Tab-separated table of C-alpha atoms in Angstrom:
chain	number	residue	atom	x	y	z
A	1	UNK	CA	11.332	-8.067	28.286
A	2	UNK	CA	11.536	-10.400	25.113
A	3	UNK	CA	8.217	-9.755	22.733
A	4	UNK	CA	6.742	-13.191	21.861
A	5	UNK	CA	6.326	-13.219	18.428
A	6	UNK	CA	2.692	-15.424	18.316
A	7	UNK	CA	2.136	-17.944	15.800
A	8	UNK	CA	4.753	-20.610	14.670
A	9	UNK	CA	4.288	-22.365	11.186
A	10	UNK	CA	1.890	-24.729	13.028
A	11	UNK	CA	-0.644	-22.093	14.155
A	12	UNK	CA	-3.202	-22.365	11.746
A	13	UNK	CA	-5.119	-19.295	12.629
A	14	UNK	CA	-2.362	-17.556	11.529
A	15	UNK	CA	-3.034	-18.614	8.135
A	16	UNK	CA	-6.751	-17.799	8.740
A	17	UNK	CA	-5.880	-13.856	10.021
A	18	UNK	CA	-3.774	-13.736	6.644
A	19	UNK	CA	-6.933	-14.267	4.467
A	20	UNK	CA	-8.831	-12.631	6.081
A	21	UNK	CA	-5.521	-9.154	5.240
A	22	UNK	CA	-5.630	-10.225	2.147
A	23	UNK	CA	-9.904	-10.378	1.746
A	24	UNK	CA	-10.067	-7.150	3.201
A	25	UNK	CA	-7.627	-5.589	0.719
A	26	UNK	CA	-9.159	-7.218	-2.192
A	27	UNK	CA	-11.998	-4.566	-1.395
A	28	UNK	CA	-9.989	-1.927	-0.078
A	29	UNK	CA	-7.791	-1.923	-3.878
A	30	UNK	CA	-11.489	-3.005	-5.261
A	31	UNK	CA	-12.936	0.445	-3.927
A	32	UNK	CA	-10.236	2.696	-4.681
A	33	UNK	CA	-8.756	1.244	-7.957
A	34	UNK	CA	-12.030	1.913	-9.408
A	35	UNK	CA	-12.041	5.506	-8.754
A	36	UNK	CA	-11.533	5.757	-12.202
A	37	UNK	CA	-14.408	3.976	-13.456
A	38	UNK	CA	-17.083	6.068	-11.412
A	39	UNK	CA	-14.890	8.977	-12.312
A	40	UNK	CA	-15.928	8.893	-15.774
A	41	UNK	CA	-19.799	7.966	-14.844
A	42	UNK	CA	-19.946	10.975	-12.631
A	43	UNK	CA	-18.888	12.903	-15.280
A	44	UNK	CA	-21.628	11.508	-17.375
A	45	UNK	CA	-23.880	13.324	-15.319
A	46	UNK	CA	-22.409	16.045	-13.493
A	47	UNK	CA	-20.933	17.745	-16.521
A	48	UNK	CA	-18.028	19.137	-14.107
A	49	UNK	CA	-14.708	18.916	-14.086
A	50	UNK	CA	-14.375	18.871	-10.248
A	51	UNK	CA	-14.923	15.101	-10.466
A	52	UNK	CA	-10.826	14.952	-11.065
A	53	UNK	CA	-10.886	15.702	-7.480
A	54	UNK	CA	-12.361	11.930	-6.664
A	55	UNK	CA	-10.082	9.815	-7.448
A	56	UNK	CA	-6.768	11.540	-6.593
A	57	UNK	CA	-8.675	12.122	-2.853
A	58	UNK	CA	-9.025	8.752	-2.763
A	59	UNK	CA	-6.283	6.802	-3.418
A	60	UNK	CA	-4.191	9.498	-1.627
A	61	UNK	CA	-6.190	9.316	1.921
A	62	UNK	CA	-6.488	6.084	2.071
A	63	UNK	CA	-2.592	6.739	2.880
A	64	UNK	CA	-3.036	9.857	4.901
A	65	UNK	CA	-4.660	8.376	7.577
A	66	UNK	CA	-2.716	5.849	7.656
A	67	UNK	CA	-0.839	7.506	11.051
A	68	UNK	CA	-4.213	8.348	12.858
A	69	UNK	CA	-5.193	4.712	12.197
A	70	UNK	CA	-1.423	3.032	13.748
A	71	UNK	CA	-2.720	5.265	17.249
A	72	UNK	CA	-6.076	3.622	17.099
A	73	UNK	CA	-4.345	0.373	16.266
A	74	UNK	CA	-2.486	1.255	20.136
A	75	UNK	CA	-4.904	2.344	21.760
A	76	UNK	CA	-8.269	-0.035	20.729
A	77	UNK	CA	-6.170	-3.097	18.570
A	78	UNK	CA	-6.577	-4.420	15.260
A	79	UNK	CA	-9.788	-5.884	15.055
A	80	UNK	CA	-11.984	-2.652	15.974
A	81	UNK	CA	-9.753	-0.111	13.736
A	82	UNK	CA	-10.584	-2.387	11.132
A	83	UNK	CA	-14.428	-2.995	11.925
A	84	UNK	CA	-14.284	0.583	11.811
A	85	UNK	CA	-12.831	1.277	8.414
A	86	UNK	CA	-15.103	-1.475	7.378
A	87	UNK	CA	-18.211	0.799	8.973
A	88	UNK	CA	-16.670	4.779	7.070
A	89	UNK	CA	-16.177	3.315	3.963
A	90	UNK	CA	-19.870	1.793	4.011
A	91	UNK	CA	-21.126	4.973	5.150
A	92	UNK	CA	-19.093	7.255	2.785
A	93	UNK	CA	-20.414	4.886	-0.053
A	94	UNK	CA	-24.148	4.351	1.240
A	95	UNK	CA	-24.339	8.377	1.047
A	96	UNK	CA	-22.692	9.054	-2.320
A	97	UNK	CA	-26.297	7.523	-3.536
A	98	UNK	CA	-27.800	10.595	-2.785
A	99	UNK	CA	-25.669	12.755	-3.945
A	100	UNK	CA	-26.332	15.472	-6.139
A	101	UNK	CA	-23.142	17.767	-7.216
A	102	UNK	CA	-20.044	16.127	-8.064
A	103	UNK	CA	-18.688	18.666	-4.566
A	104	UNK	CA	-20.992	16.436	-2.634
A	105	UNK	CA	-19.194	12.770	-3.984
A	106	UNK	CA	-16.027	14.778	-3.762
A	107	UNK	CA	-16.933	14.149	-0.191
A	108	UNK	CA	-18.736	11.374	0.817
A	109	UNK	CA	-16.612	8.928	-1.611
A	110	UNK	CA	-13.192	10.613	-1.768
A	111	UNK	CA	-12.805	11.657	1.657
A	112	UNK	CA	-15.127	9.948	4.130
A	113	UNK	CA	-14.272	6.459	1.810
A	114	UNK	CA	-11.274	7.019	1.520
A	115	UNK	CA	-10.755	7.692	5.800
A	116	UNK	CA	-12.610	4.327	6.116
A	117	UNK	CA	-10.370	2.191	3.626
A	118	UNK	CA	-7.515	3.766	5.235
A	119	UNK	CA	-8.486	2.227	8.536
A	120	UNK	CA	-9.107	-1.006	7.198
A	121	UNK	CA	-6.044	-0.580	5.405
A	122	UNK	CA	-3.119	-0.440	8.401
A	123	UNK	CA	-4.591	-3.199	10.079
A	124	UNK	CA	-3.816	-5.797	7.868
A	125	UNK	CA	-0.130	-5.716	7.973
A	126	UNK	CA	-0.270	-5.513	11.611
A	127	UNK	CA	-2.146	-8.808	12.394
A	128	UNK	CA	-0.266	-10.267	10.213
A	129	UNK	CA	2.584	-9.229	11.821
A	130	UNK	CA	1.923	-10.447	15.168
A	131	UNK	CA	0.781	-13.957	13.925
A	132	UNK	CA	4.078	-14.961	12.183
A	133	UNK	CA	7.959	-15.326	12.833
A	134	UNK	CA	9.781	-17.703	10.707
A	135	UNK	CA	7.654	-17.219	7.557
A	136	UNK	CA	6.557	-13.260	8.294
A	137	UNK	CA	7.568	-12.193	5.127
A	138	UNK	CA	5.852	-14.604	3.176
A	139	UNK	CA	2.729	-14.055	4.920
A	140	UNK	CA	2.928	-10.642	4.528
A	141	UNK	CA	3.171	-10.813	0.558
A	142	UNK	CA	0.498	-13.164	0.526
A	143	UNK	CA	-1.551	-10.805	2.266
A	144	UNK	CA	-0.480	-7.805	0.486
A	145	UNK	CA	-1.331	-9.995	-3.035
A	146	UNK	CA	-5.063	-8.973	-2.002
A	147	UNK	CA	-4.992	-5.687	-3.200
A	148	UNK	CA	-3.737	-6.944	-7.035
A	149	UNK	CA	-6.676	-9.234	-6.991
A	150	UNK	CA	-8.945	-6.228	-5.753
A	151	UNK	CA	-7.409	-3.653	-8.700
A	152	UNK	CA	-8.047	-6.906	-10.748
A	153	UNK	CA	-11.301	-8.093	-10.639
A	154	UNK	CA	-13.671	-5.213	-9.312
A	155	UNK	CA	-13.208	-2.315	-12.409
A	156	UNK	CA	-15.686	-4.574	-14.246
A	157	UNK	CA	-17.771	-5.683	-11.360
A	158	UNK	CA	-18.524	-1.704	-11.245
A	159	UNK	CA	-18.907	-1.200	-14.678
A	160	UNK	CA	-21.869	-4.197	-14.491
A	161	UNK	CA	-23.445	-2.949	-11.554
A	162	UNK	CA	-23.826	0.928	-13.040
A	163	UNK	CA	-25.276	-0.849	-16.506
A	164	UNK	CA	-27.914	-2.397	-13.910
A	165	UNK	CA	-28.489	-0.696	-11.827
A	166	UNK	CA	-27.146	3.154	-12.620
A	167	UNK	CA	-24.975	4.582	-10.646
A	168	UNK	CA	-27.053	5.395	-7.771
A	169	UNK	CA	-27.652	1.720	-7.068
A	170	UNK	CA	-23.558	1.522	-8.327
A	171	UNK	CA	-22.455	3.076	-3.909
A	172	UNK	CA	-25.840	1.249	-3.093
A	173	UNK	CA	-24.430	-2.324	-3.545
A	174	UNK	CA	-20.939	-1.236	-3.230
A	175	UNK	CA	-21.603	-0.354	-0.110
A	176	UNK	CA	-23.066	-3.510	0.795
A	177	UNK	CA	-20.049	-5.568	-0.003
A	178	UNK	CA	-17.597	-2.899	2.010
A	179	UNK	CA	-19.046	-4.050	5.271
A	180	UNK	CA	-17.033	-7.286	4.221
A	181	UNK	CA	-14.352	-5.500	5.337
A	182	UNK	CA	-15.445	-5.697	8.609
A	183	UNK	CA	-16.740	-9.426	9.009
A	184	UNK	CA	-13.273	-10.116	7.826
A	185	UNK	CA	-11.650	-7.409	10.754
A	186	UNK	CA	-13.526	-9.997	13.528
A	187	UNK	CA	-11.471	-12.316	12.304
A	188	UNK	CA	-8.189	-10.336	13.881
A	189	UNK	CA	-7.989	-11.984	17.211
A	190	UNK	CA	-4.667	-11.481	19.060
A	191	UNK	CA	-1.975	-13.769	19.157
A	192	UNK	CA	-1.487	-16.212	21.858
A	193	UNK	CA	1.350	-14.185	23.518
A	194	UNK	CA	-1.129	-11.171	23.462
A	195	UNK	CA	-3.070	-12.723	26.124
A	196	UNK	CA	-1.245	-13.442	28.998
A	197	UNK	CA	-1.673	-10.659	31.995
A	198	UNK	CA	1.911	-8.911	30.258
A	199	UNK	CA	0.109	-7.532	28.144
A	200	UNK	CA	-2.527	-5.504	30.354
A	201	UNK	CA	0.213	-4.754	32.608
A	202	UNK	CA	2.267	-2.953	30.198
A	203	UNK	CA	-1.001	-0.725	28.595
A	204	UNK	CA	-1.630	0.947	32.118
A	205	UNK	CA	1.893	2.744	31.742
A	206	UNK	CA	1.369	6.229	32.455
A	207	UNK	CA	1.024	8.484	28.771
A	208	UNK	CA	4.463	9.882	28.929
A	209	UNK	CA	6.169	6.282	28.370
A	210	UNK	CA	3.651	5.685	26.072
A	211	UNK	CA	4.478	8.477	23.482
A	212	UNK	CA	8.199	7.691	24.598
A	213	UNK	CA	7.914	4.199	23.625
A	214	UNK	CA	5.946	5.358	20.658
A	215	UNK	CA	8.500	7.738	18.775
A	216	UNK	CA	11.160	7.008	19.573
A	217	UNK	CA	11.466	5.439	16.442
A	218	UNK	CA	12.269	9.746	15.259
A	219	UNK	CA	15.414	9.355	16.666
A	220	UNK	CA	17.147	6.019	14.072
A	221	UNK	CA	18.392	8.000	11.026
A	222	UNK	CA	17.737	4.835	9.080
A	223	UNK	CA	14.657	5.423	9.128
A	224	UNK	CA	13.832	8.794	7.601
A	225	UNK	CA	16.394	7.423	4.463
A	226	UNK	CA	13.837	5.019	3.874
A	227	UNK	CA	11.164	8.039	4.220
A	228	UNK	CA	12.839	10.302	1.162
A	229	UNK	CA	13.403	6.602	-0.057
A	230	UNK	CA	9.107	6.442	-0.290
A	231	UNK	CA	8.794	9.845	-1.135
A	232	UNK	CA	10.541	9.714	-4.596
A	233	UNK	CA	9.476	6.855	-5.481
A	234	UNK	CA	5.912	7.288	-5.144
A	235	UNK	CA	6.157	10.839	-6.492
A	236	UNK	CA	8.884	8.530	-9.657
A	237	UNK	CA	5.607	5.501	-9.736
A	238	UNK	CA	2.483	8.430	-9.515
A	239	UNK	CA	4.337	9.517	-12.708
A	240	UNK	CA	4.005	6.346	-14.249
A	241	UNK	CA	1.044	4.785	-13.371
A	242	UNK	CA	-0.796	8.232	-14.394
A	243	UNK	CA	0.420	8.739	-17.580
A	244	UNK	CA	1.580	5.482	-19.227
A	245	UNK	CA	-2.110	4.992	-20.732
A	246	UNK	CA	-2.147	8.516	-21.852
A	247	UNK	CA	1.643	7.739	-23.417
A	248	UNK	CA	0.568	4.444	-24.949
A	249	UNK	CA	-2.730	5.468	-26.710
A	250	UNK	CA	-2.237	9.356	-27.772
A	251	UNK	CA	1.773	9.376	-27.998
A	252	UNK	CA	2.756	6.125	-29.716
A	253	UNK	CA	-1.222	5.712	-31.518
A	254	UNK	CA	-1.875	2.565	-29.794
A	255	UNK	CA	-5.235	1.104	-28.989
A	256	UNK	CA	-6.810	1.653	-25.617
A	257	UNK	CA	-7.120	-1.916	-25.558
A	258	UNK	CA	-3.347	-2.160	-25.638
A	259	UNK	CA	-2.971	0.049	-22.910
A	260	UNK	CA	-6.159	-2.282	-20.556
A	261	UNK	CA	-3.184	-4.670	-21.621
A	262	UNK	CA	-0.555	-3.119	-19.967
A	263	UNK	CA	-2.352	-1.969	-17.179
A	264	UNK	CA	-3.931	-6.122	-16.287
A	265	UNK	CA	0.087	-6.923	-17.022
A	266	UNK	CA	0.901	-4.602	-14.366
A	267	UNK	CA	-2.048	-5.708	-12.551
A	268	UNK	CA	-0.633	-9.383	-12.781
A	269	UNK	CA	2.251	-8.494	-12.028
A	270	UNK	CA	2.463	-7.354	-9.084
A	271	UNK	CA	0.502	-9.751	-7.477
A	272	UNK	CA	2.915	-12.317	-8.410
A	273	UNK	CA	5.529	-10.404	-7.339
A	274	UNK	CA	4.245	-9.706	-3.806
A	275	UNK	CA	4.347	-13.573	-2.650
A	276	UNK	CA	7.519	-14.144	-4.907
A	277	UNK	CA	9.209	-11.020	-2.810
A	278	UNK	CA	7.871	-12.180	0.177
A	279	UNK	CA	8.715	-15.875	-0.096
A	280	UNK	CA	12.684	-14.745	-0.767
A	281	UNK	CA	13.284	-12.670	1.800
A	282	UNK	CA	12.202	-15.330	3.927
A	283	UNK	CA	14.980	-16.560	2.877
A	284	UNK	CA	17.792	-14.488	3.410
A	285	UNK	CA	18.432	-16.124	6.259
A	286	UNK	CA	20.785	-18.554	3.451
A	287	UNK	CA	20.983	-16.256	0.942
A	288	UNK	CA	21.692	-12.565	1.988
A	289	UNK	CA	20.976	-10.827	-1.342
A	290	UNK	CA	17.399	-12.088	-0.594
A	291	UNK	CA	17.407	-9.466	2.565
A	292	UNK	CA	14.352	-7.383	2.281
A	293	UNK	CA	16.542	-4.620	1.621
A	294	UNK	CA	18.731	-5.807	-1.021
A	295	UNK	CA	15.574	-6.885	-3.213
A	296	UNK	CA	13.719	-3.342	-2.067
A	297	UNK	CA	17.038	-1.723	-3.898
A	298	UNK	CA	17.292	-4.001	-6.468
A	299	UNK	CA	13.471	-3.904	-7.762
A	300	UNK	CA	13.464	0.038	-7.474
A	301	UNK	CA	16.574	0.106	-9.432
A	302	UNK	CA	15.351	-2.196	-12.007
A	303	UNK	CA	11.834	0.212	-12.157
A	304	UNK	CA	14.234	3.446	-12.794
A	305	UNK	CA	15.976	2.087	-15.510
A	306	UNK	CA	13.339	0.962	-17.664
A	307	UNK	CA	10.889	3.970	-16.985
A	308	UNK	CA	14.995	6.068	-18.163
A	309	UNK	CA	14.374	4.013	-21.461
A	310	UNK	CA	11.056	4.210	-22.163
A	311	UNK	CA	10.348	7.689	-23.663
A	312	UNK	CA	13.631	6.413	-26.300
A	313	UNK	CA	12.294	2.275	-26.849
A	314	UNK	CA	9.100	1.495	-27.035
A	315	UNK	CA	7.995	-1.116	-29.448
A	316	UNK	CA	4.826	-3.041	-28.112
A	317	UNK	CA	7.414	-6.037	-26.484
A	318	UNK	CA	8.992	-4.233	-24.896
A	319	UNK	CA	5.957	-2.312	-23.259
A	320	UNK	CA	4.768	-5.620	-21.868
A	321	UNK	CA	8.665	-6.063	-20.681
A	322	UNK	CA	8.534	-2.445	-18.923
A	323	UNK	CA	4.910	-3.360	-17.075
A	324	UNK	CA	6.114	-6.601	-15.635
A	325	UNK	CA	8.986	-4.828	-14.085
A	326	UNK	CA	7.496	-1.375	-13.628
A	327	UNK	CA	5.291	-4.264	-11.292
A	328	UNK	CA	7.579	-5.745	-9.458
A	329	UNK	CA	9.266	-2.369	-8.533
A	330	UNK	CA	5.794	-1.093	-7.444
A	331	UNK	CA	5.078	-4.834	-5.654
A	332	UNK	CA	8.174	-4.135	-3.398
A	333	UNK	CA	6.902	-0.898	-1.974
A	334	UNK	CA	3.405	-2.562	-1.395
A	335	UNK	CA	4.150	-5.826	-0.271
A	336	UNK	CA	5.969	-6.822	2.904
A	337	UNK	CA	9.559	-5.584	1.804
A	338	UNK	CA	8.806	-2.436	3.573
A	339	UNK	CA	6.984	-4.185	6.433
A	340	UNK	CA	9.881	-5.871	6.878
A	341	UNK	CA	12.533	-3.456	7.034
A	342	UNK	CA	10.431	-1.391	9.876
A	343	UNK	CA	10.751	-4.452	12.242
A	344	UNK	CA	14.199	-4.554	11.491
A	345	UNK	CA	14.941	-1.390	12.478
A	346	UNK	CA	12.320	-0.873	15.424
A	347	UNK	CA	10.502	-4.149	15.665
A	348	UNK	CA	6.836	-5.454	15.648
A	349	UNK	CA	5.825	-2.991	18.683
A	350	UNK	CA	6.385	-0.077	16.776
A	351	UNK	CA	5.280	-1.136	13.936
A	352	UNK	CA	1.679	0.506	13.801
A	353	UNK	CA	3.514	3.763	13.881
A	354	UNK	CA	6.619	3.389	11.734
A	355	UNK	CA	4.420	1.643	8.929
A	356	UNK	CA	1.570	4.182	8.872
A	357	UNK	CA	3.999	7.380	8.710
A	358	UNK	CA	5.939	5.544	6.267
A	359	UNK	CA	2.506	4.600	4.091
A	360	UNK	CA	1.959	8.708	4.605
A	361	UNK	CA	5.272	9.925	3.416
A	362	UNK	CA	4.741	7.638	0.337
A	363	UNK	CA	1.330	9.176	-0.422
A	364	UNK	CA	2.630	12.868	-0.649
A	365	UNK	CA	4.953	11.388	-3.051
A	366	UNK	CA	2.748	10.341	-4.736
A	367	UNK	CA	0.348	12.892	-4.535
A	368	UNK	CA	2.244	15.476	-6.359
A	369	UNK	CA	3.978	13.252	-8.580
A	370	UNK	CA	1.726	13.073	-11.334
A	371	UNK	CA	0.178	16.622	-12.019
A	372	UNK	CA	3.909	17.913	-11.360
A	373	UNK	CA	4.515	15.671	-14.577
A	374	UNK	CA	1.084	17.016	-16.319
A	375	UNK	CA	2.346	20.210	-15.915
A	376	UNK	CA	5.425	19.401	-17.660
A	377	UNK	CA	4.159	17.908	-20.120
A	378	UNK	CA	1.308	20.840	-21.235
A	379	UNK	CA	4.038	23.226	-21.813
A	380	UNK	CA	6.626	20.822	-23.627
A	381	UNK	CA	3.557	18.522	-25.598
A	382	UNK	CA	6.297	15.198	-24.564
A	383	UNK	CA	6.645	12.857	-21.904
A	384	UNK	CA	10.346	12.495	-22.453
A	385	UNK	CA	10.769	14.532	-19.753
A	386	UNK	CA	8.053	13.754	-17.283
A	387	UNK	CA	9.411	10.336	-17.786
A	388	UNK	CA	12.993	10.847	-17.350
A	389	UNK	CA	12.080	12.622	-14.314
A	390	UNK	CA	9.869	9.389	-13.198
A	391	UNK	CA	12.807	7.240	-13.566
A	392	UNK	CA	15.443	9.459	-12.357
A	393	UNK	CA	13.344	9.968	-8.830
A	394	UNK	CA	12.854	5.851	-8.957
A	395	UNK	CA	16.887	5.157	-9.249
A	396	UNK	CA	17.580	7.591	-6.471
A	397	UNK	CA	14.912	6.456	-3.936
A	398	UNK	CA	17.191	2.832	-4.887
A	399	UNK	CA	21.079	5.040	-4.516
A	400	UNK	CA	19.547	6.755	-1.183
A	401	UNK	CA	19.139	2.910	0.547
A	402	UNK	CA	22.707	1.704	-0.206
A	403	UNK	CA	23.975	3.285	2.828
A	404	UNK	CA	21.273	1.673	5.377
A	405	UNK	CA	22.142	-1.411	3.660
A	406	UNK	CA	25.382	-1.557	4.520
A	407	UNK	CA	24.481	-1.578	7.852
A	408	UNK	CA	24.821	-4.294	10.897
A	409	UNK	CA	20.936	-3.886	11.942
A	410	UNK	CA	20.322	-5.745	8.219
A	411	UNK	CA	22.404	-8.673	9.330
A	412	UNK	CA	20.274	-12.295	9.554
A	413	UNK	CA	21.883	-11.927	13.786
A	414	UNK	CA	20.171	-8.559	13.992
A	415	UNK	CA	17.043	-9.952	12.505
A	416	UNK	CA	16.675	-12.432	14.880
A	417	UNK	CA	17.861	-10.272	18.227
A	418	UNK	CA	15.128	-7.780	16.878
A	419	UNK	CA	12.687	-9.266	16.024
A	420	UNK	CA	12.521	-11.963	19.239
A	421	UNK	CA	13.985	-9.177	21.897
A	422	UNK	CA	13.183	-5.392	20.735
A	423	UNK	CA	11.864	-3.700	24.057
A	424	UNK	CA	15.625	-4.566	24.460
A	425	UNK	CA	16.852	-2.272	22.067
A	426	UNK	CA	14.212	0.923	22.897
A	427	UNK	CA	15.995	0.170	26.913
């Protein structure tokens, strides 16, 4: 049965969904990417090094919970899943207000809030994909750019809340702010094609059919290669993201303000490149170099090469260029390219699960990368090997996708067939 892809460009409500998805990601990234600021606050309060788990746990749980979120989306829909995520996120933040120890915060802020953010994060790409066809990549890029905005504007907000209301008041207000996720999630109404009787009849299939349809993508070899790609890039990028500040300040002798500017440049690059990558991916019908998989390989390769150069060439102008180049490769991992590739492989109807598993694998690499580099630095007292390892992992993540790139599954014709009639492929 052909799949109607929802609204075309003329359906304005699709852009309302894009705006809602972008705003949810502003809030999700605002909460998760200020964990470093919160860490410094609670470290000063509780005087416990256990609080270091807050930052790594919060960021990782957001993506580890993605497969569960994908199942909830298939069972209850995008709206209920995102609203549930907003409620759980708010509960975690409000409970953190009553913390009496670092362990308490690890559970409430690191675990519960992370679960809520993960449940809210997943429906964003799924909802956008249901409303667009011809401008899908641009819409996904705009929606994902909200994450960069949240990372940029929330740290000073959190600092101001702490200065004005203390750490307990800070958590309470953040909890209230996060409830806006529920408001934006309610805007995820089904696309017009989802309102016909066929959808409801299809949902009455047996459990065995449900499981077969949902997990059949595990038989696709290129899907597994994409998972290796995600793990390697997550591993390498976490080393750079986690240790760039220490490398710039402690090893090169630059001030903390320079480090902050580099991270700001990184955030701006991520935001702009997500939109740019979505726009150029939509142009691949005429310019095949701009296919999503082509862009993924190029951006990962550029980021990896720039990282390999970093330990040997580090004047300030290059550091600025590096933050922009690395930001562009980081954008490729979290913007429209991965969802687009997954749609090419298995269609929109499977995106909730294929994307959630991809995010979880990426999170595993991200979780182990920075600590591994920290251990190497402790042994060698040098960042040369960690950054070479990071660059090599990112380059390998690009090279492993060359074989899928040559597959006919990523040609323009098959893109149309896969998106318009994805269920015929499952047959």
